[in-house]
Structures are given as C-alpha cells and as structure tokens.
C-alpha cells in the first residue's frame, strides 16, 4: 500500500527536515491474538505447533561435539532459553587490518611496529611477559609475532585439540588471525582479543564483514593520539616499506563507541561499485566512458557463469572486470496475467517495468538486488493488466572479477516455482522466446566504465572496542537484548541449521491453529517482528505465510524477510517490499492483507538462520477484520526539552534515516519507537536526520 508523505519544518537545532509518512489506522474487529506468553504448543488442543523445535545450550552443543557456536541455538520461546540476543562485551577488543605476508620480506616499519606495541600494551593493561595465543598458529601473523617475542611475551599456537573450549585456553591475550579455523574462536573469552581475519569480523561481534584488497599503502595517520593504544604516536608516518600488501578492510558497520586509532591511505582508481554508481554514470554526474549496442537476449556474461548458455553476450566495448550496464527496450505480452520474472546478476541489478505506461520512473522498480554477490537469482511476480508492449529497463554492475546479468520470464502464468531456470518453467527474455513474455525487438544496451582521477581515502588500520570496565564501557556489534515485545514471551530463532531441519524442509515452522474468518472482509494479519543486525546471508529467512482455506489450500507468502546482500548489508528486510523496511532488535508491528475469500485461516511462520549471532524473532500475532479508517497519523510536536529534542507522534512506528535517496527503495529506514514519543539526545544531534511514521 502506498503511503502519503508530509514534510515537517526544520527544528531549531540541526535536526533537519523531518519526513512523516501518513499511515492508515485500523479500527477493526480483533478475531484472534497470540502473544506466546505461555507454551501453547502442548496439550490436547494446542494453540500452535512447531516443526523442528529445540533448544541447545552451549554445554549441549559442545557435547555434539561442536565448538563453533558460542551461544545457545534454538527454535523456541524466549523463556526456554538462557538468553536471547547477542551478549555484552567480556573484554577489550581490537581490529588490526594489516595482514602480514608470511612468505615475504617483513614490510612494517619501526614506526608501525611501535603502533603495534602500543595497541598490545593497552589490550594487556601493561602486563609484562604475557602469554599470547594465536589461532590458527603463530605463523599466521608473521613479523608481528617476532615483535611480540622481542617485547618479552611468549607467543604460542592455539591448541584446539587440547582446548576445544575457548574458555579453557590459558593465555593473557588472544589473536584471531588470518585463516582462523573457527569463525568465532575467542569471541567470548574475558581476556583481550585482536581480530585479524576480515571474513570473521561479524562472527567475532566486532563489526560487519570486511574485505581483503591488496594495495600499495600510503602514509599512516594517527586519528586518536590521546588514546593509549596509539602508543604515543602522533601525526603521520610511513608505516610500510614495500607494497602491495593485504589488508582486512573493516566492514560498513562498527559497534557503538568503537574508536579508530589509526588509518592508512589507500589510493582507489575510478570504479563502478554499486547501483548508485550506475545511476550516476547514466545521469552524467560520475565521469565515464561508454559503449553502445543492441541485443536480442537479456543475457550478458563476463567470466561469471549464469543460468543460460545459449546467448551469453559480451559486454559492449569489451569491458571486463568493472562496469555498469543499462538495457532498455520493450517487452511484448501476449495475454494479460501475472507472470514470474527471474533477475540474475553478479554483482547486482535493478529491474524496471513501465506497467502504467507513463514512462519509466522510480515507481516502476520491480526489484532491486543491490549486491555485491556472486551470480544469484531473485524472483518477482509481475501483473500485466492487458496484452501489448511495455517499456522495461535493467541496470546492472560488476564491481570486480566475474560479472553477469540475465532476465528470465515464466513460460506460464503464476504460480511458478522459484527453481532452476532449466526446469521447464522458464526462458531467457529474448526476441526468439516462445512464452507469453518476450522482447518486442532488439533492446538497446549501453555499457559504462568509470574514468577520472584516482581518489585517496583513509582506511581504518587499528580500531579498538573498550572492555566492560572501561569508561565508557564497550559494546559488541549489535549486542544487547531484544525489546518492545508484548507481554513476557516471544519466539526466537538462532543457528537453525546447526541441527537437522525437519524432513523435506530447509526451514523450521510455527503454525497457528485455524481461525474461522468465513464471511469476514478486509482480513489482516499483524505481527511483531525483530532480528539482530549481524550480516545475515541471503539464504536466511523469516517468512509470514497464510493458508486461506485450511491446511490443504495453497500457501500465500505475505512477507519474505531475508539477508539483503549476502552477509554485506547486515539486516533482514522484506524482499517483497524491495527491502524498504528492515528488522532490528526492537520489535515493530507489520500488517499484511489476507487474500479475499479466506475461510479457515492458518498463519505460519517460517525461519532459517545460520549462526548463533543471527537471531530472528516474532511475537503478538493478531488477526483482524472489518473496515479501515483513513485517519492520518498525528504529529503532536518536535520540540526542544532541555538539551534533548522530543518527537511526539501517534498511530504508527517512528522511523529514522540519515539520508534520502532519489530511489525510495534505497533509503535505509530504521525503526525507532511505536509508543508515541522519541527522545533525540545531544549525542544524536548535529547531523541531518529524517523521520517518518509508518503503520
């Protein structure tokens, strides 16, 4: 449902223009409510049933044996689990992004090693002659191990055979090094830890997943010279004598109160790294060169295998490795109906179809798969109200390595399974297609590569997180409990693939008993949803499903929350709404329309998660029916109270964004509160902030 928006005036301090989205307020009959405050899955007439319910606490997990999972894994009520949420930080932590070449000549200069010394001293609180344990082994940190030894410390290999439980490992400082053999090894030890393996930043709860470029490092700059971890270093200095070198670059997200001690200069050549860059080269705001052509099939490959091998066009201009692509043309539809589309890409793509035939705009976006990722397919239903031609556009990019883009359409009207494209239900969109949706004529294709001057950026080199006794105390990446649930109980999902899924399923389910909605109109399902924000994969999911006419009717998926960008953007968001609203640890209401004609309504929740830190949850399922009023949300005030700014609102959930995108699907809204007021503290002020209220 589209929402109206109203602009609110700028406040006296720099809170900025706040955007309010008008929502509908339901004044409907409550037919059913389940709050999960007691176990309703037992007894002769259970209120709901689980598939694959279980709770495995850490001692049980280790008895399997499995020492990867540092917290409980479960599909159960929160009151059946020791804790739901990511833990508080148990000790000082650091990210060190320089990854020594263990086979080459040492590259760190004396100044760089002095910075390393300062970091180690702070982590150890100046303890001398410490025992330092490195996973997978001492060799993984190269010349840095030699420096530790010369400083009087004892550096030893991590012995996972003797000490499978990290809590038993004797040591004063632990290093989670390159090639660590357990993604969460040392995550919860109370002693200090240095993390030097970028794929594991999230599993170590120190930040979102990083990347590992190789580049010639420029000067090192001390960003926080007063911090003891800087070791007394100030200003800038040459940190490395050779290059290129490998660095485990930090991800896009770090915990609250993380401190960047030092950065290193990285020179980045012009590139197209995301869909925003594609938009910019098309608009002419990003310097580029381009090459045009035509194509009879929407299938392009640049060293990345897609699903179709009959076409596999080369990118115009012979561009390879890094490019943007714009494909424009006309689809011809032989009969009105709903057809399923499959958009495949490496690294990402966006599909527009001009269904209202008034020219392609942002309102015509069918799907945005932001990426980056290897070749993957996303699926969407598209309803054409009449036969004939419809303008379409595909924008895609390859940010490095192999790249691909292809568009496929179903050979019949929905329902069509989201399966392999060679299953017989699909064909690539082309002029030679035999299905009801194909190209009306060859499409126009323009390929782009970025040009212009190199850009120098300051890349974090040393980042530290305070321990629990420091001032201020440190926090883990999205650490803390869930909040905002109804009553005392809710259902949590953590590490669900770590014990066998029920037969025939790749997820676990909770299904409510049937609710009689026969003859009811405007039936809706409202549910509170929440999740941690720690790099969910795109295979992780939280689905809201209904069976409208009893258990033998076909299921209808109302919502499909999944990892937005395979472990790059860290949240779960609804694919069916172009990822415009994401889940956080604060429960928020989501309302969905039930298809007309429902009789015996069954609500089912499906969940799949892959790690102990990746937790999804739901609560307070309500089924309502009846008319809906169109009363607007009420904005009472945005007012200064002392040093705070208090936003007062009603009839929805307050959301915040730090920037607005021309493409609404790209604006990243964060749920804040649905209780009527929200306080903006001084630490949150001083930058541009946008608010809206959404039902």
XYZ file of C-alpha atoms in Angstrom:
695
model
C 0.000 0.000 0.000
C 1.421 3.376 -0.968
C 1.761 5.908 1.848
C 1.404 9.669 1.648
C 4.250 11.782 2.949
C 4.221 15.175 4.658
C 7.292 17.335 5.177
C 7.745 18.726 8.668
C 9.523 22.009 9.452
C 13.186 22.172 10.401
C 13.714 22.348 14.155
C 15.769 24.988 15.943
C 18.851 22.764 16.242
C 20.333 20.794 13.408
C 17.777 18.020 13.410
C 16.940 18.867 9.819
C 13.870 18.418 7.663
C 11.879 15.515 9.037
C 9.676 13.435 6.765
C 6.394 11.990 8.025
C 4.742 9.165 6.183
C 0.981 9.069 6.677
C -0.414 5.675 7.544
C -3.818 4.085 7.979
C -5.143 3.288 11.431
C -7.146 0.124 11.709
C -10.406 0.261 13.668
C -11.187 -3.368 13.082
C -12.635 -6.359 14.864
C -9.998 -8.427 16.645
C -10.664 -12.041 15.710
C -7.633 -13.697 17.288
C -4.477 -12.846 19.196
C -1.494 -14.989 20.198
C 1.130 -13.443 22.472
C 3.270 -16.556 23.167
C 3.366 -15.719 26.872
C 2.714 -19.350 27.739
C 3.617 -22.518 25.865
C 0.658 -23.062 23.556
C 2.207 -25.993 21.698
C 1.264 -28.633 24.280
C -1.926 -30.312 25.404
C -4.835 -31.940 23.601
C -5.781 -28.814 21.599
C -2.589 -26.820 21.083
C -2.876 -23.195 20.025
C 0.047 -23.699 17.650
C 2.509 -26.373 16.556
C 6.242 -26.307 15.878
C 8.305 -28.253 13.392
C 11.884 -28.748 14.483
C 11.524 -27.137 17.895
C 14.584 -27.464 20.127
C 16.883 -25.570 22.462
C 20.594 -26.359 22.584
C 22.557 -24.535 25.242
C 26.338 -24.262 24.948
C 27.171 -27.385 27.016
C 24.830 -29.478 24.847
C 26.287 -28.008 21.651
C 29.810 -28.800 22.792
C 28.786 -32.373 23.636
C 27.859 -32.999 19.968
C 30.817 -32.016 19.679
C 30.553 -28.543 18.161
C 32.619 -25.634 19.453
C 31.680 -23.123 16.724
C 28.546 -21.848 18.452
C 29.371 -19.662 21.458
C 25.789 -19.004 22.497
C 22.570 -21.017 22.561
C 20.843 -22.069 19.342
C 17.097 -22.549 19.425
C 13.653 -22.507 17.844
C 11.563 -21.916 20.921
C 10.090 -19.411 23.373
C 12.476 -16.898 24.856
C 11.666 -18.171 28.359
C 13.002 -21.601 27.371
C 16.454 -20.184 26.518
C 19.193 -18.857 28.806
C 19.276 -15.593 26.840
C 18.014 -14.228 23.517
C 20.223 -11.583 21.941
C 23.914 -11.041 21.481
C 25.990 -10.833 24.680
C 27.697 -7.882 26.284
C 31.396 -7.466 25.553
C 33.530 -9.503 28.017
C 36.886 -7.786 27.472
C 38.840 -5.301 25.360
C 38.840 -5.942 21.617
C 40.717 -4.608 18.585
C 40.643 -4.931 14.822
C 44.094 -4.843 13.211
C 43.728 -4.686 9.432
C 47.328 -5.136 8.241
C 47.775 -8.782 7.244
C 51.488 -9.626 7.038
C 52.793 -11.631 4.123
C 54.143 -14.651 5.955
C 56.229 -15.762 2.958
C 57.833 -12.456 2.005
C 60.079 -9.761 3.396
C 58.721 -8.016 6.525
C 57.091 -4.745 5.479
C 56.231 -2.970 8.751
C 58.494 -0.033 9.586
C 59.770 0.743 13.083
C 57.031 3.360 13.476
C 54.416 0.797 12.506
C 55.759 -1.731 14.988
C 55.707 0.911 17.712
C 52.000 1.422 16.991
C 51.538 -2.347 17.308
C 53.397 -2.241 20.626
C 51.071 0.468 21.923
C 47.979 -1.488 20.941
C 49.239 -4.622 22.695
C 50.169 -2.675 25.845
C 46.680 -1.162 26.062
C 44.976 -4.501 25.495
C 47.116 -6.143 28.195
C 46.755 -3.169 30.532
C 50.583 -3.008 30.561
C 51.042 -6.610 31.702
C 54.592 -7.801 31.075
C 55.762 -11.259 29.942
C 52.279 -12.194 28.767
C 51.234 -15.419 27.087
C 49.709 -14.624 23.682
C 47.753 -17.328 21.837
C 47.265 -17.159 18.065
C 44.677 -19.049 16.042
C 45.321 -20.801 13.717
C 49.028 -20.507 14.579
C 51.850 -18.078 15.244
C 52.949 -18.151 11.598
C 49.655 -16.500 10.602
C 50.766 -13.109 11.971
C 54.303 -13.181 10.529
C 56.603 -10.361 11.611
C 54.143 -9.224 14.298
C 54.852 -12.417 16.229
C 58.554 -11.645 16.172
C 57.831 -8.215 17.603
C 55.787 -9.727 20.428
C 58.601 -12.122 21.261
C 61.216 -9.360 21.231
C 58.978 -7.424 23.668
C 59.290 -10.266 26.176
C 55.987 -12.043 25.539
C 55.509 -15.763 24.906
C 53.627 -16.405 21.655
C 52.088 -19.860 21.139
C 49.876 -21.685 18.659
C 46.246 -22.184 19.631
C 45.806 -25.875 20.524
C 42.184 -26.611 19.643
C 42.677 -30.339 20.220
C 43.748 -29.945 23.830
C 41.464 -26.960 24.432
C 38.379 -27.237 22.192
C 36.505 -24.885 24.529
C 37.991 -21.412 24.175
C 37.226 -20.665 27.818
C 39.828 -23.278 28.836
C 42.721 -21.889 26.781
C 45.446 -20.462 29.078
C 46.557 -17.031 27.932
C 46.572 -13.291 28.571
C 45.873 -12.061 25.029
C 44.290 -13.916 22.110
C 44.693 -13.234 18.393
C 42.063 -14.393 15.907
C 44.400 -14.483 12.932
C 44.244 -14.881 9.175
C 42.785 -18.277 8.268
C 41.265 -18.841 11.722
C 39.804 -22.349 11.908
C 36.675 -21.330 13.821
C 34.865 -18.092 12.838
C 34.000 -17.260 16.465
C 37.149 -18.591 18.159
C 37.889 -16.399 21.225
C 34.712 -14.316 20.707
C 33.625 -14.624 24.340
C 36.852 -15.010 26.293
C 37.090 -12.380 29.054
C 40.698 -11.607 28.111
C 41.565 -9.088 25.343
C 41.371 -10.200 21.701
C 42.809 -8.884 18.417
C 40.819 -9.834 15.309
C 42.816 -10.032 12.060
C 40.520 -12.079 9.790
C 38.100 -9.900 7.826
C 35.502 -12.610 6.989
C 35.015 -13.172 10.724
C 34.515 -9.620 11.993
C 30.770 -10.289 12.332
C 31.166 -13.725 13.943
C 33.581 -12.164 16.422
C 30.996 -9.414 17.072
C 33.475 -6.591 16.395
C 31.855 -5.274 13.183
C 30.293 -6.252 9.893
C 32.127 -8.492 7.444
C 35.126 -6.855 5.836
C 37.024 -7.338 2.579
C 40.626 -8.082 1.650
C 42.080 -5.800 -1.024
C 45.756 -5.642 -1.874
C 47.166 -2.163 -2.402
C 50.250 -0.005 -2.010
C 49.715 1.639 1.383
C 50.358 5.328 1.773
C 51.053 7.154 4.998
C 49.647 6.010 8.325
C 47.714 8.716 10.165
C 47.062 8.610 13.907
C 43.419 9.595 14.359
C 43.241 9.411 18.170
C 46.694 10.352 19.512
C 45.474 10.705 23.109
C 44.342 7.094 23.314
C 46.918 4.835 24.997
C 46.509 2.292 22.189
C 48.274 4.781 19.890
C 51.465 4.085 21.840
C 52.397 7.763 21.909
C 52.414 8.018 18.113
C 51.075 11.226 16.566
C 50.641 12.757 13.142
C 51.552 10.754 10.054
C 54.391 8.399 9.238
C 55.480 5.797 6.722
C 54.153 2.535 8.066
C 55.297 0.122 5.369
C 58.460 -0.234 3.339
C 57.021 -2.288 0.475
C 53.776 -2.954 -1.359
C 51.281 -4.005 -2.480
C 50.152 -5.531 0.814
C 46.991 -7.260 2.002
C 44.609 -5.510 4.378
C 41.469 -6.841 6.032
C 39.366 -3.744 5.492
C 36.654 -3.168 8.097
C 33.038 -3.535 7.013
C 30.496 -0.746 6.738
C 29.326 -1.058 10.339
C 31.156 -0.899 13.653
C 29.786 -1.101 17.198
C 28.734 1.982 19.132
C 31.732 3.666 20.806
C 34.290 1.925 18.582
C 37.418 4.104 18.292
C 39.584 4.325 15.183
C 43.145 4.741 16.417
C 44.925 4.894 13.057
C 44.205 4.858 9.341
C 46.268 4.094 6.257
C 45.978 5.937 2.967
C 44.559 3.851 0.143
C 44.515 5.053 -3.461
C 41.393 3.909 -5.285
C 41.098 4.139 -9.067
C 37.727 5.221 -10.503
C 35.251 2.346 -10.477
C 31.617 1.351 -10.610
C 30.980 -0.406 -7.314
C 27.209 -0.349 -6.855
C 23.897 0.560 -8.457
C 24.230 4.154 -7.263
C 27.376 4.423 -9.372
C 25.413 3.076 -12.349
C 22.756 5.722 -11.761
C 25.486 8.366 -11.586
C 27.169 7.441 -14.883
C 23.776 7.340 -16.598
C 22.924 10.767 -15.162
C 26.349 12.086 -16.180
C 27.334 13.017 -12.629
C 30.124 10.425 -12.494
C 32.877 10.644 -15.094
C 32.798 7.726 -17.529
C 33.230 6.391 -20.988
C 30.588 4.211 -22.594
C 29.927 1.900 -25.486
C 26.518 1.143 -27.017
C 24.991 -1.760 -28.890
C 21.855 -3.865 -29.218
C 20.898 -7.332 -28.055
C 18.292 -9.936 -28.922
C 18.518 -11.551 -25.465
C 18.917 -10.186 -21.941
C 21.909 -12.322 -21.068
C 25.428 -10.955 -20.575
C 28.459 -12.676 -19.153
C 31.936 -11.518 -18.157
C 33.684 -14.534 -16.676
C 30.747 -15.419 -14.409
C 28.541 -18.349 -15.378
C 24.852 -17.574 -15.367
C 21.942 -19.944 -15.939
C 21.689 -19.711 -19.722
C 24.391 -20.729 -22.169
C 22.527 -20.198 -25.456
C 23.205 -16.447 -25.538
C 25.839 -15.172 -23.071
C 26.501 -11.867 -24.848
C 29.736 -9.992 -24.252
C 29.601 -6.571 -22.631
C 29.707 -3.754 -25.242
C 33.104 -2.198 -25.644
C 34.739 -5.403 -24.463
C 34.620 -4.036 -20.910
C 35.648 -6.587 -18.317
C 36.044 -6.773 -14.557
C 34.378 -3.480 -13.645
C 31.438 -1.967 -15.499
C 27.860 -0.760 -15.388
C 25.171 -1.793 -17.828
C 21.888 -0.227 -18.947
C 19.483 -2.278 -21.060
C 16.354 -0.583 -22.475
C 13.622 -1.985 -24.642
C 10.062 -3.204 -24.974
C 8.507 -6.364 -23.610
C 5.612 -7.783 -25.582
C 2.984 -9.619 -23.539
C 0.625 -11.919 -25.444
C -2.053 -12.154 -22.735
C -2.915 -10.231 -19.591
C -1.978 -12.012 -16.393
C 0.602 -12.422 -13.653
C 3.965 -13.796 -14.730
C 7.061 -14.514 -12.687
C 10.404 -12.887 -13.507
C 13.864 -14.104 -12.516
C 16.635 -11.499 -12.386
C 20.112 -12.988 -12.188
C 23.256 -10.957 -11.638
C 26.840 -10.819 -10.459
C 27.199 -8.364 -8.652
C 23.773 -6.673 -8.609
C 20.890 -5.446 -10.757
C 17.649 -3.472 -10.812
C 14.599 -4.174 -12.996
C 12.018 -1.566 -14.070
C 8.791 -2.325 -15.991
C 6.505 0.537 -17.043
C 3.242 -1.152 -16.048
C 1.286 2.125 -16.060
C 2.742 3.046 -19.462
C 3.554 6.616 -18.463
C 7.329 6.418 -18.789
C 9.870 4.671 -16.587
C 10.335 6.229 -13.146
C 11.444 5.044 -9.713
C 7.835 3.954 -9.116
C 8.304 1.274 -11.782
C 11.026 -0.633 -9.920
C 10.067 -4.306 -9.778
C 13.172 -5.453 -7.935
C 16.453 -4.056 -6.743
C 19.081 -6.661 -5.865
C 21.755 -4.350 -4.534
C 24.638 -6.816 -4.156
C 27.535 -7.236 -4.312
C 27.456 -11.015 -4.582
C 28.292 -13.870 -6.896
C 25.724 -14.843 -9.501
C 22.359 -15.192 -7.794
C 18.727 -15.071 -8.879
C 15.844 -13.139 -7.325
C 12.209 -13.717 -8.271
C 9.142 -11.472 -8.548
C 5.564 -11.688 -9.775
C 4.540 -9.003 -12.267
C 0.895 -8.421 -13.214
C 0.132 -7.045 -16.679
C -3.381 -5.615 -16.915
C -3.542 -6.024 -20.679
C -1.655 -7.547 -23.561
C 0.693 -5.416 -25.627
C 4.061 -3.728 -25.233
C 5.603 -2.425 -22.009
C 8.840 -0.476 -21.694
C 11.441 -2.029 -19.415
C 14.937 -1.288 -18.197
C 17.655 -3.296 -16.462
C 20.585 -1.654 -14.697
C 23.429 -3.847 -13.530
C 27.051 -3.703 -12.459
C 30.180 -5.772 -11.922
C 32.395 -4.357 -9.172
C 35.299 -6.730 -9.855
C 36.145 -10.224 -11.011
C 33.459 -12.015 -12.971
C 30.160 -10.354 -13.796
C 26.812 -11.278 -15.320
C 23.223 -10.184 -15.801
C 20.249 -12.048 -17.258
C 16.485 -11.688 -17.207
C 14.149 -14.656 -17.468
C 10.354 -14.926 -17.579
C 7.981 -17.767 -16.811
C 6.506 -19.762 -19.664
C 3.095 -19.691 -17.983
C 1.092 -17.556 -15.591
C 1.750 -17.945 -11.875
C 2.079 -19.912 -9.709
C 5.564 -20.855 -10.868
C 8.188 -22.380 -8.557
C 11.390 -20.487 -7.815
C 13.584 -23.312 -9.043
C 16.390 -23.873 -11.503
C 15.853 -21.974 -14.718
C 16.283 -25.161 -16.770
C 13.282 -26.775 -15.064
C 10.946 -26.138 -17.986
C 9.097 -23.222 -16.420
C 11.457 -20.521 -17.664
C 13.155 -18.988 -20.672
C 15.520 -16.082 -21.098
C 13.783 -12.883 -22.257
C 14.633 -12.650 -25.961
C 13.159 -11.890 -29.368
C 13.088 -15.635 -30.114
C 11.135 -16.509 -26.971
C 8.148 -18.823 -27.172
C 6.443 -17.806 -23.921
C 3.866 -15.111 -23.190
C 6.559 -12.525 -22.329
C 9.420 -11.788 -24.704
C 11.333 -8.949 -26.347
C 9.308 -6.997 -28.895
C 12.549 -6.123 -30.729
C 16.263 -5.935 -30.060
C 16.960 -3.968 -26.890
C 19.425 -1.092 -26.648
C 22.457 -1.690 -24.442
C 24.940 0.832 -23.065
C 27.975 -0.254 -21.068
C 29.904 2.155 -18.845
C 33.298 2.244 -17.207
C 34.366 4.911 -14.728
C 37.121 7.332 -15.661
C 38.812 10.257 -13.991
C 41.335 10.822 -11.244
C 42.245 8.375 -8.522
C 40.777 9.013 -5.091
C 42.697 8.760 -1.831
C 40.777 7.502 1.200
C 41.712 6.923 4.816
C 41.119 3.253 5.571
C 40.951 2.119 9.224
C 44.125 0.355 10.291
C 43.554 -0.033 14.036
C 40.100 0.022 15.665
C 39.539 -0.642 19.371
C 36.491 -1.522 21.475
C 36.524 -0.773 25.185
C 36.026 -3.537 27.698
C 33.181 -3.670 30.238
C 35.203 -1.858 32.922
C 36.461 0.970 30.709
C 34.895 4.432 30.551
C 32.684 4.408 28.616
C 32.069 0.644 28.591
C 32.450 -1.004 25.209
C 29.710 -2.745 23.264
C 29.692 -5.664 20.904
C 28.387 -5.332 17.354
C 24.590 -5.234 17.866
C 24.983 -6.603 21.368
C 22.119 -6.416 23.812
C 18.660 -7.843 24.472
C 15.510 -7.673 22.358
C 12.928 -5.089 23.388
C 9.410 -3.967 22.585
C 7.728 -7.373 22.712
C 4.210 -7.857 24.072
C 3.954 -9.457 27.497
C 6.747 -11.743 28.638
C 7.095 -14.250 25.801
C 8.067 -14.396 22.146
C 9.527 -16.929 19.714
C 13.247 -16.803 18.879
C 15.288 -18.406 16.102
C 19.074 -18.807 16.282
C 21.507 -21.075 14.402
C 18.628 -23.100 12.990
C 20.740 -25.045 10.500
C 23.039 -26.386 13.199
C 20.766 -29.377 13.816
C 18.802 -31.221 11.096
C 15.830 -29.442 9.585
C 12.523 -31.347 9.535
C 12.175 -33.760 6.618
C 11.507 -32.003 3.338
C 12.138 -28.508 4.713
C 15.020 -26.066 4.575
C 13.484 -24.053 7.413
C 11.533 -24.523 10.648
C 7.914 -23.567 11.159
C 5.392 -22.468 13.750
C 1.777 -22.804 12.634
C -1.254 -21.380 14.431
C -4.470 -23.380 14.717
C -7.118 -22.425 12.111
C -9.139 -19.273 12.745
C -12.638 -19.003 11.252
C -12.802 -15.860 9.096
C -15.641 -17.007 6.848
C -17.620 -14.050 5.527
C -15.217 -11.515 7.012
C -13.932 -8.650 4.906
C -10.658 -6.770 4.963
C -8.933 -9.543 6.929
C -5.440 -8.630 8.063
C -2.558 -10.263 9.915
C -0.435 -8.071 12.200
C 2.735 -9.440 13.765
C 5.634 -8.044 15.756
C 8.989 -8.875 14.160
C 12.590 -8.345 15.257
C 16.120 -9.551 14.474
C 19.735 -8.841 15.262
C 21.735 -6.843 12.724
C 24.756 -9.055 12.119
C 25.325 -9.965 8.480
C 22.535 -12.366 7.644
C 23.104 -14.378 4.497
C 20.555 -14.191 1.695
C 19.635 -17.814 2.489
C 18.464 -16.762 5.965
C 14.769 -16.011 6.104
C 11.767 -15.105 8.211
C 8.556 -15.631 6.239
C 4.935 -14.860 7.079
C 2.697 -17.363 5.284
C -1.071 -17.945 5.299
C -3.259 -20.854 4.236
C -6.554 -19.127 3.456
C -8.859 -22.145 3.341
C -7.467 -24.713 5.725
C -4.320 -26.845 5.715
C -4.826 -28.292 2.207
C -5.087 -24.885 0.498
C -2.116 -23.390 -1.299
C 0.099 -21.231 0.905
C 0.347 -17.491 0.233
C 3.568 -15.748 1.231
C 2.753 -12.379 2.760
C 6.334 -11.435 3.668
C 9.774 -12.804 2.850
C 12.457 -11.256 5.051
C 15.975 -12.312 4.097
C 19.539 -11.088 4.169
C 19.600 -8.114 1.805
C 23.124 -8.511 0.461
C 24.690 -11.840 1.205
C 26.433 -11.012 4.513
C 27.316 -7.472 3.374
C 24.318 -5.449 4.488
C 23.687 -6.949 7.893
C 19.928 -6.864 8.342
C 16.856 -8.875 7.411
C 14.387 -6.977 5.214
C 11.293 -7.905 3.205
C 12.179 -8.825 -0.358
C 8.530 -8.370 -1.365
C 8.729 -4.688 -0.402
C 12.074 -4.045 -2.095
C 13.814 -4.144 1.301
C 12.393 -0.773 2.344
C 11.868 -1.782 5.991
C 14.362 -3.803 7.972
C 14.275 -5.636 11.278
C 16.115 -4.538 14.420
C 16.268 -5.821 17.994
C 13.280 -3.607 18.838
C 10.065 -5.385 17.905
C 7.862 -3.486 15.454
C 4.409 -4.173 14.017
C 3.989 -5.334 10.429
C 0.486 -5.637 8.933
C -0.455 -7.684 5.861
C -3.641 -8.072 3.823
C -5.092 -11.582 3.633
C -6.428 -12.549 0.171
C -10.200 -12.188 -0.142
C -12.360 -15.263 0.286
C -10.472 -16.729 3.226
C -12.436 -19.134 5.441
C -10.281 -21.238 7.781
C -7.202 -19.024 8.077
C -3.917 -20.586 9.186
C -0.901 -18.373 9.881
C 2.524 -19.981 9.587
C 5.945 -18.514 10.340
C 8.986 -19.994 8.626
C 12.544 -19.313 9.727
C 16.092 -20.243 8.727
C 19.250 -18.802 10.301
C 22.855 -19.924 10.182
C 24.828 -18.723 13.223
C 24.436 -18.184 16.943
C 24.638 -14.408 16.498
C 21.991 -14.303 13.738
C 18.738 -14.212 15.679
C 15.217 -13.590 14.357
C 12.099 -13.315 16.499
C 8.344 -12.750 16.317
C 5.509 -12.087 18.732
C 1.906 -10.947 19.175
C 0.140 -12.270 16.075
C -3.258 -10.605 15.607
C -5.959 -11.381 13.047
C -8.450 -8.587 12.428
C -11.348 -7.916 10.078
C -13.576 -5.013 9.169
C -13.398 -1.528 7.756
C -10.315 0.647 7.946
C -10.472 4.332 8.757
C -8.317 6.740 6.804
C -7.386 8.924 9.751
C -3.935 10.403 9.375
C -1.197 9.801 11.937
C -0.998 12.616 14.443
C 2.223 14.570 14.843
C 1.905 16.498 18.073
C 5.295 18.201 18.133
C 9.020 18.215 17.523
C 10.154 20.271 20.491
C 13.271 21.042 22.472
C 13.224 19.865 26.093
C 16.419 20.888 27.854
C 19.275 19.572 25.723
C 17.049 16.948 24.109
C 14.660 17.016 21.167
C 11.405 15.093 21.742
C 9.334 13.869 18.789
C 5.704 13.172 19.702
C 3.541 11.150 17.295
C 0.686 8.630 17.123
C -0.789 5.821 15.013
C 2.373 4.184 13.732
C 6.050 3.379 14.150
C 8.571 6.223 14.075
C 11.438 5.598 11.636
C 14.685 7.476 11.041
C 17.050 7.827 8.074
C 20.273 9.808 7.782
C 19.825 10.395 4.047
C 17.063 10.213 1.458
C 17.651 8.534 -1.887
C 16.027 9.532 -5.159
C 15.125 5.872 -5.338
C 12.865 5.293 -2.286
C 13.884 1.640 -2.168
C 17.444 2.690 -1.358
C 16.583 4.863 1.645
C 17.580 2.950 4.762
C 14.905 3.490 7.414
C 15.499 2.370 10.998
C 12.589 1.604 13.328
C 12.823 3.709 16.475
C 9.645 3.603 18.520
C 5.939 2.888 18.312
C 4.917 4.181 21.741
C 4.224 7.824 20.882
C 7.420 9.704 21.794
C 11.083 9.521 20.893
C 13.933 11.472 22.501
C 16.864 12.700 20.424
C 19.776 13.100 22.836
C 22.628 15.584 22.300
C 24.923 12.791 21.092
C 22.482 12.144 18.219
C 22.161 15.799 17.219
C 24.230 17.874 14.849
C 23.650 15.959 11.635
C 20.928 15.640 9.038
C 18.122 13.333 10.212
C 14.809 12.447 8.574
C 11.802 10.993 10.403
C 8.635 9.371 9.196
C 5.765 7.483 10.817
C 4.732 4.256 9.189
C 1.943 1.910 10.165
